[in-house]
Amino acid sequence: MASTPRIVVVGGGSTGAGVARDLAMRGADVTLVEQGNLTHGTTGRMHGLLHSGGRYAVSDQKSARECIEENRVLRDIASHCVEMTGGMFVKRPEDSDSYFEEKLQGCADCDIPAEVISGERAREREPHLATDVDKAISVPDGAVDPFRLVVANAASAQEHGARIETHSKVTDLLVESGEIVGVEVEHGAKSGDRVHGVQSGRETIRADHVVNATGAWAGRIGDMADLDVAVRPSKGVMTIMNVRQVDTVINRCRPKGDADIIVPHETTAILGTTDEEVEDPEDYPEEQWEVDQMIETLSELVPMLADARSIRSFWGVRPLYEPPEVGSEDPTDITRDYFLLDHEERDGLPGMTTIVGGKFTTYRMMGEEIADHVVSKFGMDADCRTADVSLPGSEEFSVLRDYMDEFGLRSPIGRRSVERLGSRAEEVLGTGEPNPVLCNCEGVTRAEVRDAISQAGADLNGTRIRTRASMGNCQGGFCIHRLAGELHPEFDEATVRDSWDDLLQERWKGQRHALWGNQLQQAMINYALHATTQNRDHDPATQPVDFAAFDSGPGSDRRLGSDTVGEAADGD
Amino acid sequence: MSDSADTPTEESFEPTEPNTGEEFEPVQVFPDEGTMDLRPGADSCTKCSTCDTNCPVAEVDDEFPGPKFQGPEQWRLKQTDDGDEFAIDDSIMDCSNCMRCDDACPSGVPLSQMHNEARGEYVDEQMSKLSTEYWRNRILANYRTSAWLASKVPRIANVAMNFGPARWVMEKTLGVTSEREFPAFATETFSEWWAAQGGAAGSRERARDARERRGEPLDADKKVAYFHGCYSEYNTPEVARALVRVYEHFGYEIVVPEQGCSGTPMFANGMLDDARRHAEVNVSSMADLVEEGYDAIASCTSCSLALRQEYPELFDIDGIEDVAENTFESIEYLRIHEDVRGALQDAEIEDELAEEFAYHAPCHARNQGLERQAVELFRDLDGVAVEDVGDSCSGISGTYGWKDEKYEKSMAIGEEMFDHMEDVESTTGMTECPTCSMQMEHGTGYDIRHPIELVAAALVE
Ligand SMILES: Cc1cc2nc3c(=O)[nH]c(=O)nc-3n(C[C@H](O)[C@H](O)[C@H](O)COP(=O)(O)OP(=O)(O)OC[C@H]3O[C@@H](n4cnc5c(N)ncnc54)[C@H](O)[C@@H]3O)c2cc1C
Ligand code: SF4
Ligand code: SF4
């Protein structure tokens, strides 16, 4: 097998996972390196819209065509990650009529099935739509779960022999005699199996070719070999509503604008988004007014949003790229297209290719193009099969069945589990063991959690993205301790505690931007629960406890130390 | 806008109302005809589980997932696509519709509305119309129809319905428990008696006499429309007669409009179409009267709850809101408008009703905030004592305890109430709900009265 090329893919987002799967299926020896967990970057912080292409049908027809093509492919190969909700571009009275016509024409030009429907029909489909919406274009938009899709791509890559390393950061590129020959990696130091793959320490991974799929971070990887990759990160905010106010994707039919899409996602609806250039993809301000403004603007389409409960908000950064000579002022003008930068051609430094820009919807196509490019360098003639072979979980399956009979699960819980697990449902749920629900909001059972832990190790965040546990209205307040409990006894107490704290923190971060009304009430209940039952307001277990200082009970002489508040305040 | 105190949702937040916006009116988004979208109702839920700890069924039945699951969780997880024959979990049929969860929830989650809608959908879409369960439930829910038939031949019915072999057959073929005795049918229905009293015209005369006696203006605006319900029509007309006497004593003119069943047993069995048919009759006759200045009163707390809460939650019928706003329970209404307690202070009970009463507050009374009314009302009445037997559920919940497979659970729930009743000196009980009264009698052998009967005994007789 001396001829098998060794490829290192840097970045565990949709692009990296897609490239890794493609190359592994073609027989390359692939290692994927990701600094966080899978989807740690932009992929885990996007809107979840499976574009029909309608959005780009006027401004960027090439992207629009790619979207509709990939939209069809993903429905097929990733059926358990996709919900074909359908979408509408709705027009309010103040929105331009001629743009509406342009949009319709654009869809026709790009072969996007589109149909004009009256405001009345639109409201029949979506009863919460504003009463003054006058008409709409219906398009095949859908909702896609980025976590499940990336995890399935990684799993498929692994099945084809790839090595997946999460919590492992590339700290340097190895350059030898004018060529990039590998990467320097620092593996995560967290205890236990929290790292998917090797734990702790540095490693040099030599490679015949490196694929830089680090999205908004691509410039930083470039810097390691003095390559100039001018990514212009642009942030966008998204707000998650507690329930689905709409069941189809609602787009505002007007030229590019902020806050113009609502995507129904699993049990929730996600509002988005904005577009504002930032300096640093990891450190940028997250401001409440962005959330407020978005809710306000989208209430023009769905009025009940103004008073509905939101459970969290999050921001993501787009890895926008344009060739330096274009020089757009406004980030919304930067193309959504992707670019493949062959550093040999471009900078005279062989051994690495960078892929930047693009969209989640077209991740597979990007993967195919870069894999074509890489294999051609090694004279391999393997064809791309990623459009034809279903992802693990997306083989034939039905969600309509008697869940109680088959899995002993209550109907809505069984249904949600089967939707998440797809064709893996029997394997995961049919354990024959008692299978209580651990996350009540999202209907996640112990069997599903254990299956996720077997993949993600002690990283509960990894279990979260696989199962949706802790992503419902209590935001983990009532289930994270149960999830943590499942890590024991395989992992020791310190690891469990660490992982439990991490997930609580992660959930708290997003809720900070939803603290009014019901979510504030929820946060207070979570706090009270955690303080009173888990001693989270002051945890003595993290410090050595002086047990000897405790009173040994009635009838004994020993008292608490004389400096205790109790004694001082007693006054007698 | 960065200050969260300025967020647009701030002012409209109301902790006891579903936080779904002023505009929120459930609409239909599910493909099956008639099911309302109650997903936004889940916005108010904080998962505190107070509802679960108050659910009497969950307390005795480990298999029952409880109101938090039945209500906000099931609705939030619910999907809109057609063709899922398992959309609603079948545990919804184990909820007794006691509505204690509704009352318990500190956040105003519309729990019983969620249960009722889900149950309706389950029965419509998922329950076989050929199953014994369906027909058994349908027969129990349409008690009015059977009662109407039986009332034509009350003496025969009383014997036949409780005839041993017949009951055995009913249990085996229909799943109606043979443990309980069917309530006796009165030989004269309330309506027959009412007609004999001269109906509304007779009532107006008697009310005028009373006003004169009481020194009130003859044309005082004291008009009520009485919703007697099925039970006091066919089984306990003495309750309805007592109500008439008491109200007329206080100078009220009574009308008894055309009416059907309140729908309570139909809601509990997911027979929303049946319930709607009856609701249409009730709302249409009550709405006209309300417009003329009448208030609606009911002597059964489940009937008043249905008109007040379930109707507007589940149906969209002309005038339904007006009827809901102007409906009261009979004791409640008197306490609002008359000094009944003062009158009772000067009265005394000497005859057979001079007793200690074991009073049970029905869950549906609790939901209307009426659970203390009887205890408070009779506190100063000489000759009687009213002892509250605690806040547990009686366990029968209308038709629930009549089902063979629910009978044991029903009795297990009632256990606490029976125990407390036994502690009371006498062997008389009191409650506003006819089915609670059946359960109280069944569990203890006590004789059970309605508070309005005691008011009548003290003030009128
Ligand atoms: C607000 C917003 C909304 C969007 N909505 C949509 C949408 O609805 N539909 C759609 O199709 N597209 C959408 N997109 C675009 C889409 O999310 C992105 O194009 C896509 O997710 C990019 O994936 P990626 O793999 O290229 O980048 P990323 O997901 O960012 O992956 C890069 C990975 O590289 C890792 N990495 C970085 N540096 C290192 C290092 N030194 N060592 C190891 N690993 C490293 C990062 O941790 C990260 O996980 C949206 C984007 C944004 C910002
Ligand atoms: S209505 Fe009663 S039985 Fe039904 S869930 Fe609520 S509390 Fe439980
Ligand atoms: S009592 Fe109300 S808020 Fe609490 S869990 Fe039940 S429905 Fe939710």
PDB file of C-alpha atoms in Angstrom, chain B residues 65-191:
ATOM      1  CA  PRO B  65     -46.395   9.403  32.415  1.00  0.00           C
ATOM      2  CA  GLY B  66     -48.146  12.353  34.078  1.00  0.00           C
ATOM      3  CA  PRO B  67     -49.441  15.750  32.990  1.00  0.00           C
ATOM      4  CA  LYS B  68     -46.079  17.332  32.181  1.00  0.00           C
ATOM      5  CA  PHE B  69     -45.570  14.723  29.512  1.00  0.00           C
ATOM      6  CA  GLN B  70     -49.208  14.649  28.364  1.00  0.00           C
ATOM      7  CA  GLY B  71     -49.349  18.412  28.116  1.00  0.00           C
ATOM      8  CA  PRO B  72     -46.396  20.638  27.320  1.00  0.00           C
ATOM      9  CA  GLU B  73     -43.906  17.921  26.424  1.00  0.00           C
ATOM     10  CA  GLN B  74     -46.124  15.931  24.103  1.00  0.00           C
ATOM     11  CA  TRP B  75     -47.315  19.107  22.397  1.00  0.00           C
ATOM     12  CA  ARG B  76     -43.848  20.519  21.942  1.00  0.00           C
ATOM     13  CA  LEU B  77     -42.685  17.250  20.406  1.00  0.00           C
ATOM     14  CA  LYS B  78     -45.791  16.960  18.239  1.00  0.00           C
ATOM     15  CA  GLN B  79     -45.400  16.924  14.482  1.00  0.00           C
ATOM     16  CA  THR B  80     -47.653  18.236  11.796  1.00  0.00           C
ATOM     17  CA  ASP B  81     -47.300  15.631   9.098  1.00  0.00           C
ATOM     18  CA  ASP B  82     -50.189  13.509   8.061  1.00  0.00           C
ATOM     19  CA  GLY B  83     -50.424   9.776   8.258  1.00  0.00           C
ATOM     20  CA  ASP B  84     -48.803   9.067  11.592  1.00  0.00           C
ATOM     21  CA  GLU B  85     -51.205   6.694  13.235  1.00  0.00           C
ATOM     22  CA  PHE B  86     -49.239   6.862  16.470  1.00  0.00           C
ATOM     23  CA  ALA B  87     -49.072  10.637  16.776  1.00  0.00           C
ATOM     24  CA  ILE B  88     -50.644  10.784  20.226  1.00  0.00           C
ATOM     25  CA  ASP B  89     -49.431   8.468  22.915  1.00  0.00           C
ATOM     26  CA  ASP B  90     -52.191   6.152  24.114  1.00  0.00           C
ATOM     27  CA  SER B  91     -51.523   7.049  27.741  1.00  0.00           C
ATOM     28  CA  ILE B  92     -53.758  10.070  27.124  1.00  0.00           C
ATOM     29  CA  MET B  93     -56.683   7.725  27.758  1.00  0.00           C
ATOM     30  CA  ASP B  94     -55.436   7.131  31.293  1.00  0.00           C
ATOM     31  CA  CYS B  95     -55.798  10.776  32.261  1.00  0.00           C
ATOM     32  CA  SER B  96     -59.019  11.156  34.224  1.00  0.00           C
ATOM     33  CA  ASN B  97     -59.467  14.815  33.285  1.00  0.00           C
ATOM     34  CA  CYS B  98     -59.680  15.785  36.929  1.00  0.00           C
ATOM     35  CA  MET B  99     -57.862  18.963  35.876  1.00  0.00           C
ATOM     36  CA  ARG B 100     -55.877  19.222  39.075  1.00  0.00           C
ATOM     37  CA  CYS B 101     -52.769  19.778  36.980  1.00  0.00           C
ATOM     38  CA  ASP B 102     -54.388  22.864  35.478  1.00  0.00           C
ATOM     39  CA  ASP B 103     -54.927  24.316  38.880  1.00  0.00           C
ATOM     40  CA  ALA B 104     -51.500  23.268  40.153  1.00  0.00           C
ATOM     41  CA  CYS B 105     -49.374  24.757  37.382  1.00  0.00           C
ATOM     42  CA  PRO B 106     -47.771  27.982  38.592  1.00  0.00           C
ATOM     43  CA  SER B 107     -47.073  29.180  35.066  1.00  0.00           C
ATOM     44  CA  GLY B 108     -50.465  29.045  33.394  1.00  0.00           C
ATOM     45  CA  VAL B 109     -49.745  26.212  30.978  1.00  0.00           C
ATOM     46  CA  PRO B 110     -53.100  25.276  29.388  1.00  0.00           C
ATOM     47  CA  LEU B 111     -52.769  21.673  30.526  1.00  0.00           C
ATOM     48  CA  SER B 112     -56.346  20.457  30.392  1.00  0.00           C
ATOM     49  CA  GLN B 113     -56.867  22.110  27.038  1.00  0.00           C
ATOM     50  CA  MET B 114     -53.811  20.236  25.812  1.00  0.00           C
ATOM     51  CA  HIS B 115     -55.106  16.955  27.216  1.00  0.00           C
ATOM     52  CA  ASN B 116     -58.575  17.495  25.791  1.00  0.00           C
ATOM     53  CA  GLU B 117     -57.320  18.317  22.307  1.00  0.00           C
ATOM     54  CA  ALA B 118     -54.888  15.420  22.295  1.00  0.00           C
ATOM     55  CA  ARG B 119     -57.495  13.016  23.576  1.00  0.00           C
ATOM     56  CA  GLY B 120     -59.952  14.194  20.950  1.00  0.00           C
ATOM     57  CA  GLU B 121     -57.369  13.627  18.250  1.00  0.00           C
ATOM     58  CA  TYR B 122     -56.448  10.240  19.651  1.00  0.00           C
ATOM     59  CA  VAL B 123     -60.038   9.028  19.687  1.00  0.00           C
ATOM     60  CA  ASP B 124     -60.711  10.449  16.241  1.00  0.00           C
ATOM     61  CA  GLU B 125     -57.605   9.201  14.515  1.00  0.00           C
ATOM     62  CA  GLN B 126     -56.170   6.343  16.466  1.00  0.00           C
ATOM     63  CA  MET B 127     -58.927   4.517  18.311  1.00  0.00           C
ATOM     64  CA  SER B 128     -60.811   1.864  16.398  1.00  0.00           C
ATOM     65  CA  LYS B 129     -64.469   2.767  16.015  1.00  0.00           C
ATOM     66  CA  LEU B 130     -65.198  -0.946  16.166  1.00  0.00           C
ATOM     67  CA  SER B 131     -63.514  -1.501  19.509  1.00  0.00           C
ATOM     68  CA  THR B 132     -65.444  -2.270  22.663  1.00  0.00           C
ATOM     69  CA  GLU B 133     -63.460   0.472  24.364  1.00  0.00           C
ATOM     70  CA  TYR B 134     -64.768   3.040  21.928  1.00  0.00           C
ATOM     71  CA  TRP B 135     -68.391   1.981  22.350  1.00  0.00           C
ATOM     72  CA  ARG B 136     -68.126   1.553  26.089  1.00  0.00           C
ATOM     73  CA  ASN B 137     -66.675   5.062  26.365  1.00  0.00           C
ATOM     74  CA  ARG B 138     -69.238   6.450  23.991  1.00  0.00           C
ATOM     75  CA  ILE B 139     -72.082   4.969  26.014  1.00  0.00           C
ATOM     76  CA  LEU B 140     -70.639   6.194  29.299  1.00  0.00           C
ATOM     77  CA  ALA B 141     -69.953   9.641  27.856  1.00  0.00           C
ATOM     78  CA  ASN B 142     -73.501   9.895  26.572  1.00  0.00           C
ATOM     79  CA  TYR B 143     -74.965   9.178  29.974  1.00  0.00           C
ATOM     80  CA  ARG B 144     -77.704  11.679  29.231  1.00  0.00           C
ATOM     81  CA  THR B 145     -79.130   9.480  26.501  1.00  0.00           C
ATOM     82  CA  SER B 146     -79.246   6.364  28.683  1.00  0.00           C
ATOM     83  CA  ALA B 147     -80.601   8.366  31.583  1.00  0.00           C
ATOM     84  CA  TRP B 148     -83.314   9.860  29.421  1.00  0.00           C
ATOM     85  CA  LEU B 149     -84.383   6.371  28.377  1.00  0.00           C
ATOM     86  CA  ALA B 150     -84.247   5.025  31.907  1.00  0.00           C
ATOM     87  CA  SER B 151     -86.260   7.932  33.251  1.00  0.00           C
ATOM     88  CA  LYS B 152     -89.171   6.837  31.105  1.00  0.00           C
ATOM     89  CA  VAL B 153     -89.403   3.666  33.156  1.00  0.00           C
ATOM     90  CA  PRO B 154     -87.428   4.543  36.293  1.00  0.00           C
ATOM     91  CA  ARG B 155     -88.605   1.700  38.490  1.00  0.00           C
ATOM     92  CA  ILE B 156     -87.828  -0.971  35.950  1.00  0.00           C
ATOM     93  CA  ALA B 157     -84.537   0.673  35.086  1.00  0.00           C
ATOM     94  CA  ASN B 158     -83.430   0.787  38.711  1.00  0.00           C
ATOM     95  CA  VAL B 159     -83.953  -2.919  39.065  1.00  0.00           C
ATOM     96  CA  ALA B 160     -82.751  -3.943  35.641  1.00  0.00           C
ATOM     97  CA  MET B 161     -79.567  -1.865  35.641  1.00  0.00           C
ATOM     98  CA  ASN B 162     -78.362  -3.358  38.871  1.00  0.00           C
ATOM     99  CA  PHE B 163     -79.571  -6.860  38.162  1.00  0.00           C
ATOM    100  CA  GLY B 164     -76.624  -9.164  38.888  1.00  0.00           C
ATOM    101  CA  PRO B 165     -76.436 -11.203  35.681  1.00  0.00           C
ATOM    102  CA  ALA B 166     -76.981  -8.072  33.582  1.00  0.00           C
ATOM    103  CA  ARG B 167     -74.058  -6.385  35.317  1.00  0.00           C
ATOM    104  CA  TRP B 168     -71.895  -9.414  34.753  1.00  0.00           C
ATOM    105  CA  VAL B 169     -72.630  -9.219  31.053  1.00  0.00           C
ATOM    106  CA  MET B 170     -71.922  -5.489  31.003  1.00  0.00           C
ATOM    107  CA  GLU B 171     -68.563  -6.009  32.610  1.00  0.00           C
ATOM    108  CA  LYS B 172     -67.582  -8.862  30.346  1.00  0.00           C
ATOM    109  CA  THR B 173     -68.779  -7.366  27.101  1.00  0.00           C
ATOM    110  CA  LEU B 174     -68.435  -3.645  27.703  1.00  0.00           C
ATOM    111  CA  GLY B 175     -65.877  -3.305  30.447  1.00  0.00           C
ATOM    112  CA  VAL B 176     -68.168  -1.463  32.834  1.00  0.00           C
ATOM    113  CA  THR B 177     -67.211  -2.489  36.331  1.00  0.00           C
ATOM    114  CA  SER B 178     -69.771  -4.545  38.235  1.00  0.00           C
ATOM    115  CA  GLU B 179     -68.334  -3.297  41.527  1.00  0.00           C
ATOM    116  CA  ARG B 180     -70.470  -0.167  41.460  1.00  0.00           C
ATOM    117  CA  GLU B 181     -74.182   0.174  41.803  1.00  0.00           C
ATOM    118  CA  PHE B 182     -75.883   2.297  39.227  1.00  0.00           C
ATOM    119  CA  PRO B 183     -77.431   5.392  40.705  1.00  0.00           C
ATOM    120  CA  ALA B 184     -81.173   5.251  41.159  1.00  0.00           C
ATOM    121  CA  PHE B 185     -83.414   7.109  38.736  1.00  0.00           C
ATOM    122  CA  ALA B 186     -85.947   9.436  40.265  1.00  0.00           C
ATOM    123  CA  THR B 187     -89.579   8.675  39.636  1.00  0.00           C
ATOM    124  CA  GLU B 188     -90.140  12.311  38.761  1.00  0.00           C
ATOM    125  CA  THR B 189     -87.479  14.196  36.786  1.00  0.00           C
ATOM    126  CA  PHE B 190     -86.634  17.761  37.719  1.00  0.00           C
ATOM    127  CA  SER B 191     -88.215  19.054  34.512  1.00  0.00           C
TER     128      SER B 191
END
